Short mmCIF file of C-alpha atoms in Angstrom, two decimals:
data_model
loop_
_atom_site.label_atom_id
_atom_site.label_comp_id
_atom_site.label_asym_id
_atom_site.label_seq_id
_atom_site.Cartn_x
_atom_site.Cartn_y
_atom_site.Cartn_z
CA UNK L 1 5.61 -13.07 -9.75
CA UNK L 2 3.92 -10.37 -7.70
CA UNK L 3 0.66 -8.54 -8.37
CA UNK L 4 2.46 -5.35 -9.40
CA UNK L 5 4.14 -7.15 -12.31
CA UNK L 6 0.70 -8.25 -13.44
CA UNK L 7 -0.66 -4.70 -13.33
CA UNK L 8 -3.61 -5.48 -11.06
CA UNK L 9 -4.61 -2.08 -9.75
CA UNK L 10 -8.07 -2.68 -8.31
CA UNK L 11 -10.63 -5.31 -7.37
CA UNK L 12 -14.35 -4.64 -7.14
CA UNK L 13 -16.91 -6.66 -5.22
CA UNK L 14 -19.41 -6.30 -8.07
CA UNK L 15 -19.14 -5.49 -11.76
CA UNK L 16 -21.69 -2.71 -11.25
CA UNK L 17 -19.03 -0.84 -9.24
CA UNK L 18 -16.88 -0.32 -12.35
CA UNK L 19 -19.63 1.35 -14.36
CA UNK L 20 -18.88 5.00 -13.50
CA UNK L 21 -15.13 4.56 -13.83
CA UNK L 22 -15.43 2.63 -17.07
CA UNK L 23 -17.87 5.22 -18.45
CA UNK L 24 -15.30 7.97 -17.87
CA UNK L 25 -12.64 5.96 -19.68
CA UNK L 26 -15.04 5.28 -22.57
CA UNK L 27 -15.69 9.02 -22.79
CA UNK L 28 -12.00 9.67 -23.43
CA UNK L 29 -11.12 6.56 -25.47
CA UNK L 30 -8.99 7.41 -28.46
CA UNK L 31 -7.59 4.09 -29.66
CA UNK L 32 -9.32 0.91 -28.52
CA UNK L 33 -12.46 -0.38 -26.92
CA UNK L 34 -12.47 -4.18 -26.94
CA UNK L 35 -15.34 -6.01 -25.27
CA UNK L 36 -16.32 -9.57 -24.43
CA UNK L 37 -19.90 -9.49 -23.13
CA UNK L 38 -23.40 -10.61 -24.02
CA UNK L 39 -26.07 -8.15 -25.25
CA UNK L 40 -24.77 -4.87 -23.77
CA UNK L 41 -28.36 -3.75 -23.38
CA UNK L 42 -27.63 -1.14 -20.72
CA UNK L 43 -24.82 0.35 -22.78
CA UNK L 44 -27.00 0.53 -25.88
CA UNK L 45 -29.90 2.09 -23.99
CA UNK L 46 -28.07 4.61 -21.83
CA UNK L 47 -24.56 5.19 -23.22
CA UNK L 48 -24.89 4.87 -27.00
CA UNK L 49 -23.77 8.48 -27.41
CA UNK L 50 -20.52 7.73 -25.54
CA UNK L 51 -19.74 4.93 -27.99
CA UNK L 52 -20.58 7.13 -30.98
CA UNK L 53 -18.33 9.88 -29.62
CA UNK L 54 -15.46 7.39 -29.20
CA UNK L 55 -15.94 6.24 -32.78
CA UNK L 56 -15.95 9.87 -33.88
CA UNK L 57 -12.61 10.41 -32.10
CA UNK L 58 -11.15 7.51 -34.08
CA UNK L 59 -11.35 4.70 -31.52
CA UNK L 60 -11.77 1.23 -32.98
CA UNK L 61 -14.33 -0.95 -31.24
CA UNK L 62 -14.28 -4.75 -31.38
CA UNK L 63 -16.98 -6.75 -29.64
CA UNK L 64 -16.99 -10.51 -29.07
CA UNK L 65 -20.30 -11.97 -28.00
CA UNK L 66 -21.60 -15.50 -27.86
CA UNK L 67 -23.40 -16.76 -30.94
CA UNK L 68 -27.08 -15.99 -30.20
CA UNK L 69 -28.09 -19.49 -31.33
CA UNK L 70 -25.48 -21.31 -29.26
CA UNK L 71 -26.47 -24.13 -26.95
CA UNK L 72 -23.98 -22.64 -24.50
CA UNK L 73 -25.97 -19.42 -24.42
CA UNK L 74 -29.13 -21.25 -23.51
CA UNK L 75 -27.24 -22.83 -20.59
CA UNK L 76 -25.83 -19.43 -19.51
CA UNK L 77 -29.34 -17.99 -19.46
CA UNK L 78 -30.50 -20.87 -17.29
CA UNK L 79 -27.50 -20.40 -14.97
CA UNK L 80 -28.30 -16.71 -14.47
CA UNK L 81 -31.87 -17.60 -13.68
CA UNK L 82 -32.88 -14.77 -15.94
CA UNK L 83 -36.18 -14.41 -17.66
CA UNK L 84 -34.70 -12.18 -20.35
CA UNK L 85 -33.81 -13.82 -23.66
CA UNK L 86 -30.03 -13.27 -23.92
CA UNK L 87 -30.05 -14.48 -27.54
CA UNK L 88 -32.55 -11.75 -28.40
CA UNK L 89 -30.40 -9.19 -26.59
CA UNK L 90 -27.41 -10.27 -28.69
CA UNK L 91 -29.46 -9.99 -31.89
CA UNK L 92 -30.34 -6.44 -30.79
CA UNK L 93 -26.62 -5.80 -30.26
CA UNK L 94 -25.94 -6.96 -33.82
CA UNK L 95 -28.54 -4.58 -35.24
CA UNK L 96 -27.05 -1.72 -33.21
CA UNK L 97 -23.49 -2.51 -34.33
CA UNK L 98 -24.59 -2.87 -37.96
CA UNK L 99 -26.15 0.61 -37.79
CA UNK L 100 -22.99 2.11 -36.30
CA UNK L 101 -20.82 0.29 -38.86
CA UNK L 102 -22.73 2.01 -41.65
CA UNK L 103 -22.10 5.39 -40.07
CA UNK L 104 -18.48 4.64 -39.06
CA UNK L 105 -17.13 2.18 -41.67
CA UNK L 106 -14.20 0.08 -40.49
CA UNK L 107 -14.42 1.41 -36.92
CA UNK L 108 -16.74 -1.07 -35.17
CA UNK L 109 -17.19 -4.81 -35.59
CA UNK L 110 -19.03 -7.60 -33.82
CA UNK L 111 -17.96 -11.24 -33.95
CA UNK L 112 -19.57 -14.25 -32.34
CA UNK L 113 -17.69 -16.92 -30.45
CA UNK L 114 -18.85 -20.50 -30.37
CA UNK L 115 -17.40 -21.99 -27.20
CA UNK L 116 -18.07 -22.00 -23.45
CA UNK L 117 -18.65 -18.66 -21.75
CA UNK L 118 -15.59 -16.43 -21.64
CA UNK L 119 -14.69 -14.02 -18.87
CA UNK L 120 -16.19 -10.56 -18.99
CA UNK L 121 -13.58 -8.33 -20.65
CA UNK L 122 -13.64 -4.59 -21.32
CA UNK L 123 -10.56 -2.81 -22.61
CA UNK L 124 -10.37 0.95 -23.00
CA UNK L 125 -6.96 2.00 -24.32
CA UNK L 126 -4.50 1.10 -21.50
CA UNK L 127 -6.97 -0.34 -18.95
CA UNK L 128 -8.69 -3.73 -18.90
CA UNK L 129 -11.57 -4.74 -16.63
CA UNK L 130 -12.17 -8.48 -16.38
CA UNK L 131 -13.99 -10.98 -14.27
CA UNK L 132 -15.87 -14.25 -14.28
CA UNK L 133 -19.43 -15.13 -15.04
CA UNK L 134 -20.62 -16.99 -11.93
CA UNK L 135 -23.24 -19.70 -11.91
CA UNK L 136 -26.57 -18.47 -10.55
CA UNK L 137 -25.49 -14.83 -10.28
CA UNK L 138 -26.19 -12.03 -12.74
CA UNK L 139 -23.02 -10.59 -14.25
CA UNK L 140 -23.40 -7.14 -12.65
CA UNK L 141 -23.18 -8.81 -9.25
CA UNK L 142 -19.88 -10.66 -9.81
CA UNK L 143 -16.37 -9.70 -8.83
CA UNK L 144 -14.36 -7.68 -11.37
CA UNK L 145 -10.70 -6.69 -11.55
CA UNK L 146 -8.80 -3.87 -13.20
CA UNK L 147 -5.38 -4.20 -14.80
CA UNK L 148 -3.40 -1.39 -16.36
CA UNK L 149 -0.68 -1.24 -18.97
CA UNK L 150 2.17 -1.96 -18.62
CA UNK L 151 1.82 -5.30 -16.95
CA UNK L 152 1.90 -9.00 -17.63
CA UNK L 153 -1.84 -9.30 -16.99
CA UNK L 154 -2.68 -6.60 -19.51
CA UNK L 155 -0.47 -8.25 -22.10
CA UNK L 156 -1.88 -11.72 -21.44
CA UNK L 157 -5.52 -10.62 -21.67
CA UNK L 158 -4.94 -8.43 -24.71
CA UNK L 159 -3.11 -11.22 -26.54
CA UNK L 160 -5.87 -13.71 -25.69
CA UNK L 161 -8.58 -11.31 -26.94
CA UNK L 162 -6.64 -10.81 -30.18
CA UNK L 163 -6.31 -14.60 -30.65
CA UNK L 164 -10.05 -15.07 -30.15
CA UNK L 165 -10.80 -12.16 -32.46
CA UNK L 166 -8.81 -13.78 -35.26
CA UNK L 167 -10.22 -17.24 -34.53
CA UNK L 168 -13.88 -16.28 -34.92
CA UNK L 169 -14.02 -15.01 -38.44
CA UNK L 170 -17.20 -13.00 -39.11
CA UNK L 171 -17.68 -14.77 -42.44
CA UNK L 172 -17.77 -18.24 -40.84
CA UNK L 173 -21.31 -19.54 -40.38
CA UNK L 174 -22.55 -19.54 -36.79
CA UNK L 175 -22.82 -22.93 -35.16
CA UNK L 176 -22.90 -24.33 -31.66
#
C-alpha cells in the first residue's frame, strides 16, 4: 500500500509545528474534536475560548488522558525529565472539562486510560494529527504526522480511538 492510500499528507519535525494549523482547524470544527494527550495545559491557558466556540457550534469533544494516579504516568514524567507534575496537570484538565460539561451538557467528556502511554492523537473533523511520545524528549519536540479523510490511516486511527473510548468507561474506578 502506498502513502496516498493511507492519507498521510504531512510530516512535521516537531509537534510544536502543528500548533497554528491545528488551532485554525479547531476554530472551524463543527463535528468532532477527539484528543489523546496529557494535561493540555497550554490549550487550557491560551485557547480555552476556541474550545468553547467549537462546543457552541455543536462540535463534540472527547478527551482520553492517562489516569492521573497511574504508575505509568509517573514513569512518563520521569522519561520526559520534567519537573512539572503531569498528574496535577491532568487533574486540572478534569476540573476544566467538568466546568465545560456543566455549560455544554453532553458535548464534552474526559475519560482516563489505564495502560502504557498512547500516541499523541488530535482529530478535528476530517484531519488527524498523531505522533509518538519519545523517551527523554518533551512531547512538543517530537515528530508528528497529519492524515486526512478519506484514507486508510484516518480510518485506522479513528477506529482505534473509538475502541479505546468505549473500553475506558468513565464509571469504572481508576486503577493502575
